[in-house]
Every structure is written in structure tokens, then in C-alpha cells.
mmCIF file of C-alpha atoms in Angstrom:
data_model
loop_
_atom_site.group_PDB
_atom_site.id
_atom_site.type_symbol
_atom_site.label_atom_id
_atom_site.label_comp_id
_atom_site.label_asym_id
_atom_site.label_seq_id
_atom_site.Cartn_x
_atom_site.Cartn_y
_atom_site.Cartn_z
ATOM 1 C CA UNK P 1 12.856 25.578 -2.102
ATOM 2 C CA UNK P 2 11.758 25.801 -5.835
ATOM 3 C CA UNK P 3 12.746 22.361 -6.659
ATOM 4 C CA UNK P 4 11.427 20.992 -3.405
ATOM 5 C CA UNK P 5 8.139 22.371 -4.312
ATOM 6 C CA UNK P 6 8.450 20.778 -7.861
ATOM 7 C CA UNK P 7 9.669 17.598 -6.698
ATOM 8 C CA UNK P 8 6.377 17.098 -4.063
ATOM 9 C CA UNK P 9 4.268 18.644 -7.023
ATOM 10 C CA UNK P 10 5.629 15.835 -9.224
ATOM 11 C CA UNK P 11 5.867 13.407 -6.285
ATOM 12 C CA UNK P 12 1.892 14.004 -5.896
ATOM 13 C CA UNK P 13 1.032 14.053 -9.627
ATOM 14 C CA UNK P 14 3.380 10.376 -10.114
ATOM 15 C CA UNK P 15 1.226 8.964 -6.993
ATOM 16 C CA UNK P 16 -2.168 9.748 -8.613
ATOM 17 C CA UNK P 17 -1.298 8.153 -11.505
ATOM 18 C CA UNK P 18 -0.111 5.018 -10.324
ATOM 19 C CA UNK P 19 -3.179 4.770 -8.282
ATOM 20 C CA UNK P 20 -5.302 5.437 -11.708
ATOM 21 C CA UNK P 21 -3.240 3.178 -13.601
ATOM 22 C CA UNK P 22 -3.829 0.492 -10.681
ATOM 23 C CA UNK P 23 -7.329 0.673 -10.705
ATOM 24 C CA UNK P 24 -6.954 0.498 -14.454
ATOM 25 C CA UNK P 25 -5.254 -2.563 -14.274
ATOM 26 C CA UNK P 26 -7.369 -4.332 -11.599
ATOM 27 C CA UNK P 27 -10.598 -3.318 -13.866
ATOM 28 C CA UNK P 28 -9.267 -4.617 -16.673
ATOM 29 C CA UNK P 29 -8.247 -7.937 -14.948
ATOM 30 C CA UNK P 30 -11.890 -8.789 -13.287
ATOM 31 C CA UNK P 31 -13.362 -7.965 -16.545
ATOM 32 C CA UNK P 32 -11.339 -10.115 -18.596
ATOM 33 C CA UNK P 33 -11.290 -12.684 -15.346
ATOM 34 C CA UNK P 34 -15.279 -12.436 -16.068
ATOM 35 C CA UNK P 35 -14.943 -13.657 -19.724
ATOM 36 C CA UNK P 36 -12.688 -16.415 -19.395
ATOM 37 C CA UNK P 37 -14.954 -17.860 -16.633
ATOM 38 C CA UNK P 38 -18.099 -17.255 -18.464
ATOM 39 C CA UNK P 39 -17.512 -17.029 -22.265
ATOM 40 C CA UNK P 40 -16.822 -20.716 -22.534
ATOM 41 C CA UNK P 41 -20.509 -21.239 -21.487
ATOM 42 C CA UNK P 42 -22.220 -18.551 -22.218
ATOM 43 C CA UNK P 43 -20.365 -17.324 -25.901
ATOM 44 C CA UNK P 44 -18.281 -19.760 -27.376
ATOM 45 C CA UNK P 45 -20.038 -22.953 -26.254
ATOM 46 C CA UNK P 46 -16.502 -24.284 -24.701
ATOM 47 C CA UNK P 47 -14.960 -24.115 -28.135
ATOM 48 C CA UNK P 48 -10.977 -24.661 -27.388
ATOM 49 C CA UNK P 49 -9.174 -21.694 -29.278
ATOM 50 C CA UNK P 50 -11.254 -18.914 -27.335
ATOM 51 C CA UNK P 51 -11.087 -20.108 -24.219
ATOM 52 C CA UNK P 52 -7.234 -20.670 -24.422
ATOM 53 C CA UNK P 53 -6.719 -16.977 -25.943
ATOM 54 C CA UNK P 54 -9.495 -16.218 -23.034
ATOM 55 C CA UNK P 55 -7.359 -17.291 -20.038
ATOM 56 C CA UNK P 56 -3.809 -16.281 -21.905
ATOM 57 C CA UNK P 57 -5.320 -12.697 -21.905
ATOM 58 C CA UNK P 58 -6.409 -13.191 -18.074
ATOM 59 C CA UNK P 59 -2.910 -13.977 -17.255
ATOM 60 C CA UNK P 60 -1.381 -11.687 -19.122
ATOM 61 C CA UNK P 61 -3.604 -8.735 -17.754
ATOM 62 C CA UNK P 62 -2.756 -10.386 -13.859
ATOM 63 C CA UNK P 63 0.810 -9.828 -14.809
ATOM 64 C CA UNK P 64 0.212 -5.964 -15.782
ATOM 65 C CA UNK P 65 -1.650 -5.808 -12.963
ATOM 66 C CA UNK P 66 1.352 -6.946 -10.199
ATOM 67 C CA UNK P 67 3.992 -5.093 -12.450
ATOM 68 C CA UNK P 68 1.582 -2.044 -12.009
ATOM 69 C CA UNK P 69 0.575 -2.898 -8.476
ATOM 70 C CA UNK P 70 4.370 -2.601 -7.910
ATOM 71 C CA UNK P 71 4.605 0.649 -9.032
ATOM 72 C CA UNK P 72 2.068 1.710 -6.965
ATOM 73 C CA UNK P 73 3.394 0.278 -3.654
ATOM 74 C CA UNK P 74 7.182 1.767 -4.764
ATOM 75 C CA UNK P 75 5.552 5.514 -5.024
ATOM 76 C CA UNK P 76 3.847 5.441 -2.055
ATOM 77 C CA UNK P 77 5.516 7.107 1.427
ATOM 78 C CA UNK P 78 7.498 5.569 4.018
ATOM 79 C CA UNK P 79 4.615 5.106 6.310
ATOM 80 C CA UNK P 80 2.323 3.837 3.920
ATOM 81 C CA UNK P 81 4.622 1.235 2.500
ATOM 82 C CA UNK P 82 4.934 -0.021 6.076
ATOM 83 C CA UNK P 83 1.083 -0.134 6.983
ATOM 84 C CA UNK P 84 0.447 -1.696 3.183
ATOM 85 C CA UNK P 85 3.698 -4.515 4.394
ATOM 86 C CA UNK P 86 2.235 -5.174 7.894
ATOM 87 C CA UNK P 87 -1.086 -6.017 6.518
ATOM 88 C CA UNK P 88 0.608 -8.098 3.739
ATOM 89 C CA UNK P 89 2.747 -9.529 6.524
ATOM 90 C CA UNK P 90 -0.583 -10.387 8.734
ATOM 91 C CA UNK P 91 -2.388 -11.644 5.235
ATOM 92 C CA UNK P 92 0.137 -13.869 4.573
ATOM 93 C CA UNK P 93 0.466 -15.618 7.698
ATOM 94 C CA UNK P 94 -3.673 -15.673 8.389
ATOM 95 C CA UNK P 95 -3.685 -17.506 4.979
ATOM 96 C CA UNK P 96 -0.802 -19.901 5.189
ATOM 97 C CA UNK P 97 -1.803 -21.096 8.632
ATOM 98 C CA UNK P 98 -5.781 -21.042 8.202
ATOM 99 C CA UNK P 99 -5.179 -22.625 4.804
ATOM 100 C CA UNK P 100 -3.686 -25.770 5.556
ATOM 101 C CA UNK P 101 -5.646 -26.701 8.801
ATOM 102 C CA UNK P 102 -8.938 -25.989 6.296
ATOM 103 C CA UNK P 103 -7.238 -28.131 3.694
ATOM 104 C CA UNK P 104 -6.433 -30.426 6.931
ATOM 105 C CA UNK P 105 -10.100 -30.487 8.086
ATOM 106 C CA UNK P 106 -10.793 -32.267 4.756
ATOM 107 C CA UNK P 107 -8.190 -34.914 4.918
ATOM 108 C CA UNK P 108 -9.346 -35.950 8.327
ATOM 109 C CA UNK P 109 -13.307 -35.869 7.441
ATOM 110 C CA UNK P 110 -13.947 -33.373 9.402
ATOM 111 C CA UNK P 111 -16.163 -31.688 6.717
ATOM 112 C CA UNK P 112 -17.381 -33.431 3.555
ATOM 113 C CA UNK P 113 -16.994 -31.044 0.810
ATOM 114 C CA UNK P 114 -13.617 -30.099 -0.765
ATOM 115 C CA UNK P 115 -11.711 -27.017 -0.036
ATOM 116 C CA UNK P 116 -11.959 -24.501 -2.500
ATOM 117 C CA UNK P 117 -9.128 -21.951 -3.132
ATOM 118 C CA UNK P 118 -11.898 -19.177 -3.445
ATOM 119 C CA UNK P 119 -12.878 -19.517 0.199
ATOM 120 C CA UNK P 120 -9.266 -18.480 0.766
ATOM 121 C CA UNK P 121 -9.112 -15.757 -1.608
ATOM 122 C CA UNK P 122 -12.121 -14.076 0.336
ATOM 123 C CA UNK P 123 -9.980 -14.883 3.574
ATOM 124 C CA UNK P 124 -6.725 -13.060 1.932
ATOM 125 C CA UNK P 125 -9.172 -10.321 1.177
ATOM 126 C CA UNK P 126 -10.693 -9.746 4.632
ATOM 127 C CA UNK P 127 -7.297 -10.289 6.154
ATOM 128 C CA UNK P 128 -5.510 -7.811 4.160
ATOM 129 C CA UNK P 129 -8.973 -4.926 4.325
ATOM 130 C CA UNK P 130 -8.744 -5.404 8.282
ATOM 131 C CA UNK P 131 -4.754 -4.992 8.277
ATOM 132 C CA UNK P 132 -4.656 -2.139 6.250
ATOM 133 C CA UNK P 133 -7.747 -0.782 8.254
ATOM 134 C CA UNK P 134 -6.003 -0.988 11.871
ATOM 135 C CA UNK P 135 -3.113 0.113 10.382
ATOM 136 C CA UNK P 136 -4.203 3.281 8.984
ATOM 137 C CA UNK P 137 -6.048 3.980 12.428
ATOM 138 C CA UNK P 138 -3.160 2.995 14.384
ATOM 139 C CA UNK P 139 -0.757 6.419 12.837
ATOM 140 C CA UNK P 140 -3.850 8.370 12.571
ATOM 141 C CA UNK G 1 11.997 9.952 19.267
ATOM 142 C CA UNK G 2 11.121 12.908 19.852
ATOM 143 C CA UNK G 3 11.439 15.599 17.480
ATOM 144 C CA UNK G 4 10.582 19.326 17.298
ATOM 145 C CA UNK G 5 8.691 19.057 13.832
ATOM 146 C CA UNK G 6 5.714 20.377 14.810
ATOM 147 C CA UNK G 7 7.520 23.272 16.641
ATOM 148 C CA UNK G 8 9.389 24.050 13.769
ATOM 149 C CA UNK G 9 6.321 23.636 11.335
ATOM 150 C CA UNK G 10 4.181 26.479 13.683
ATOM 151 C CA UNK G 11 7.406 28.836 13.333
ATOM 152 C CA UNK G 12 6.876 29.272 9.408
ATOM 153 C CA UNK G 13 3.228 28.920 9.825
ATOM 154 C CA UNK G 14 2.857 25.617 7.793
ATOM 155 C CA UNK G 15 -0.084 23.608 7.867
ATOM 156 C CA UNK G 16 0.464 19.579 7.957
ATOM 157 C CA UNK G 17 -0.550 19.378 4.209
ATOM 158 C CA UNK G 18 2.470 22.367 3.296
ATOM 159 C CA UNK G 19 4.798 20.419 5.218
ATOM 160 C CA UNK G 20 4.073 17.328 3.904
ATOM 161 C CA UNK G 21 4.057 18.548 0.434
ATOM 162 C CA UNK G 22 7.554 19.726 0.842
ATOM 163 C CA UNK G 23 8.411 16.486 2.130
ATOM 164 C CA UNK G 24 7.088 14.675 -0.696
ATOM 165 C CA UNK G 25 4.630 12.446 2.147
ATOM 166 C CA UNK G 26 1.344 12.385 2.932
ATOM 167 C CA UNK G 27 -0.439 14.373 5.696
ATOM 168 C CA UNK G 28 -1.099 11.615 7.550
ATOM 169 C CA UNK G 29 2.494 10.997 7.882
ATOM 170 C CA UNK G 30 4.012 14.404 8.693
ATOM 171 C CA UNK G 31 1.084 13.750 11.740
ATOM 172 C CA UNK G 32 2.506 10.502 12.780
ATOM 173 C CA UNK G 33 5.715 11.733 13.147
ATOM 174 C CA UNK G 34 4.825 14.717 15.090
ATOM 175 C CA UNK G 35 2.724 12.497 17.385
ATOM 176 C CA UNK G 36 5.897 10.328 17.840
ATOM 177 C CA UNK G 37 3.968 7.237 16.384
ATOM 178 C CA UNK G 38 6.011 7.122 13.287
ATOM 179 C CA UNK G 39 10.171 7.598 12.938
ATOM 180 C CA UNK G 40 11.202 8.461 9.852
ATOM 181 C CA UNK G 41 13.656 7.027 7.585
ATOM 182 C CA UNK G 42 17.083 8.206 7.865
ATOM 183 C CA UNK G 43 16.836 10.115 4.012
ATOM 184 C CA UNK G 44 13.176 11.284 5.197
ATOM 185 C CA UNK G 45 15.056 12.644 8.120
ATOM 186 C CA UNK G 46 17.864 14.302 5.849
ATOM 187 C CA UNK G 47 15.049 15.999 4.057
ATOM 188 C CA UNK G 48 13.562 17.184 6.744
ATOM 189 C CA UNK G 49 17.295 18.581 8.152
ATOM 190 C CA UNK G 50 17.214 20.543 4.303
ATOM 191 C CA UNK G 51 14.167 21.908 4.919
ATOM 192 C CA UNK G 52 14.411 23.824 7.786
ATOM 193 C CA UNK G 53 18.272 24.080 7.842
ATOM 194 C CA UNK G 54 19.409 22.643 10.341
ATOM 195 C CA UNK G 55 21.384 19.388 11.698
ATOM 196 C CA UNK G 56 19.204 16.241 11.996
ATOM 197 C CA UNK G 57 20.090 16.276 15.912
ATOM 198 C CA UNK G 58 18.416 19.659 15.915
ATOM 199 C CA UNK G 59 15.242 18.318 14.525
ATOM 200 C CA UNK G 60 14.664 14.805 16.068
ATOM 201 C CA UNK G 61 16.130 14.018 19.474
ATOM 202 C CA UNK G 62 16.570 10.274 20.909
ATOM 203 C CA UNK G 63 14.831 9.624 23.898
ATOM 204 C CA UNK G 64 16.910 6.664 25.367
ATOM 205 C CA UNK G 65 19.726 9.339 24.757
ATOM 206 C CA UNK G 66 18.428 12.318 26.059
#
């Protein structure tokens, strides 16, 4: 019973700090997101060298942050890594279809401006809060 | 499935949050279980066996089965 309690103690302690380390990560990525997008302008007058070490830094942050939003998906619970794979699962498909007929809609001059990949990230965004929304309510 | 969990958890006078602390879950999942919403893993189900000592068939029961 000892080591039961220990384990969940430990199990608990491991989760909050993957969740820490996640947000962490994700802060560090928007901020550093933030300079490469505006530090060419704004800073360095679009002088090459910064803006390459800029982006490098952006994408090597991103990868820190999937490696760590890995971690954080492996230590959660059974039913959690199910409602966090259905809303994935519903993101993924949302995207892929709504993506190409918008991409579509262009093609056939149906609307006049081009698509823009940040229309979709908002999508993914909505797609996976709602999903991960029902899902939560649905095993409340 | 059914399962006796929450039977079991009122016999040793364990709140949702003990239980799922022993379990190494969340509270939210020892709930969905109990409610029937939620079967657990087979090793989640081993655990739970441990726990209370007893056979897996003693704990959760299945209802096409039974």
C-alpha cells in the first residue's frame, strides 16, 4: 500500500511538471515566434544573419516544444489520453477536409484573395478547444 | 461493464480523489468508470484487482456476459 501511495504521489508530482514544463515550452515558442516575425522589421532592419539565427531558434524551440508536448500527453491517464486523441482525431479531419475545399474555393474563383495557412491554424485551434471541451463533459 | 468500484470504494470509506490517487488517475476518471462511461484498460484493471484484493471478475463484471 506504501509504494502504491508513493507511486500516485510521484505519478501526481511527474504530471505537474510536465504540464509546467509544457507551458514552459509553448511560452518560450510564441515569444521567440514573436521575434522572428517582428525583429526583421522592427530590430534588425531585415539584416540576413539575425533573422536566419531568428527563425533557427523558432524551430528549434517548436521542436522542444512537441518533444515536451509528448511527454505531457505520455503522463497523462488513460481517459485523458483518449479525450486529448478524439479531439486530435476530430482536429485532424475538420482541417484536412475544410482545408482543401478552402484552398479549392480559390482555384475555382470562388473568393479572390489567397488562402492563408493562418486561417487554418485558428480552425485547428477551435477544432481541437471544442473536442477537448465535449470530451471532458462527455466522462464528467 | 459494470463494475462494483464504487461499492468497494464506500466499504473503506474512500473518497474519489483517495481512490484515484491510489490508482495513479485522475478523479474525473475513477468517476467515469464508476458511472460506466469509461472501461478501463486491462493493467488499470489489474491495479484496481491489487488494490482491493481481489480477482478482476470480482471487480468489473461484463454485461453482454452476465
Amino acid at each position: 500500500m506504501n509504494d502504491l501511495k508513493t507511486d500516485s504521489t510521484d505519478w501526481a508530482t511527474a504530471n505537474k511538471r510536465n504540464t509546467t514544463r509544457l507551458g514552459y515550452w509553448t511560452f518560450t515558442w510564441v515569444a521567440t515566434m514573436a521575434v522572428a516575425a517582428f525583429g526583421p522589421k522592427l530590430i534588425w532592419s531585415y539584416a540576413t544573419v539575425p533573422t536566419i539565427i531568428a527563425v533557427l531558434v523558432n524551430l528549434g524551440v517548436g521542436f522542444g516544444m512537441i518533444v515536451a508536448n509528448r511527454r505531457y500527453l505520455r503522463g497523462l491517464d488513460e481517459l485523458h489520453q483518449k479525450i486529448f486523441l478524439d479531439a486530435g482525431a476530430l482536429t485532424l479531419g475538420v482541417v484536412l477536409v475544410c482545408g482543401l475545399s478552402y484552398e479549392l474555393l480559390n482555384e475555382v474563383r470562388l473568393i479572390s484573395f489567397e488562402p492563408q495557412f493562418s486561417h487554418l491554424a485558428i480552425l485547428m485551434s477551435v477544432t481541437f478547444l471544442i473536442g477537448m471541451i465535449s470530451g471532458h463533459r462527455r466522462y464528467q | 461493464m459494470k463494475n462494483r468500484l464504487k461499492v468497494l470504494r464506500a466499504e473503506r470509506d474512500w473518497t474519489q480523489a483517495q481512490l484515484a490517487d491510489r490508482l495513479q488517475v485522475s478523479r474525473q476518471t475513477v468517476n467515469a468508470i464508476e458511472k460506466g462511461k469509461f472501461d478501463p484498460s486491462l493493467p488499470l484493471a489489474f491495479k484496481a484487482a491489487r488494490l482491493f484484493e481481489m480477482s478482476i471478475e470480482d471487480i468489473f463484471q461484463d454485461e453482454a456476459g452476465s
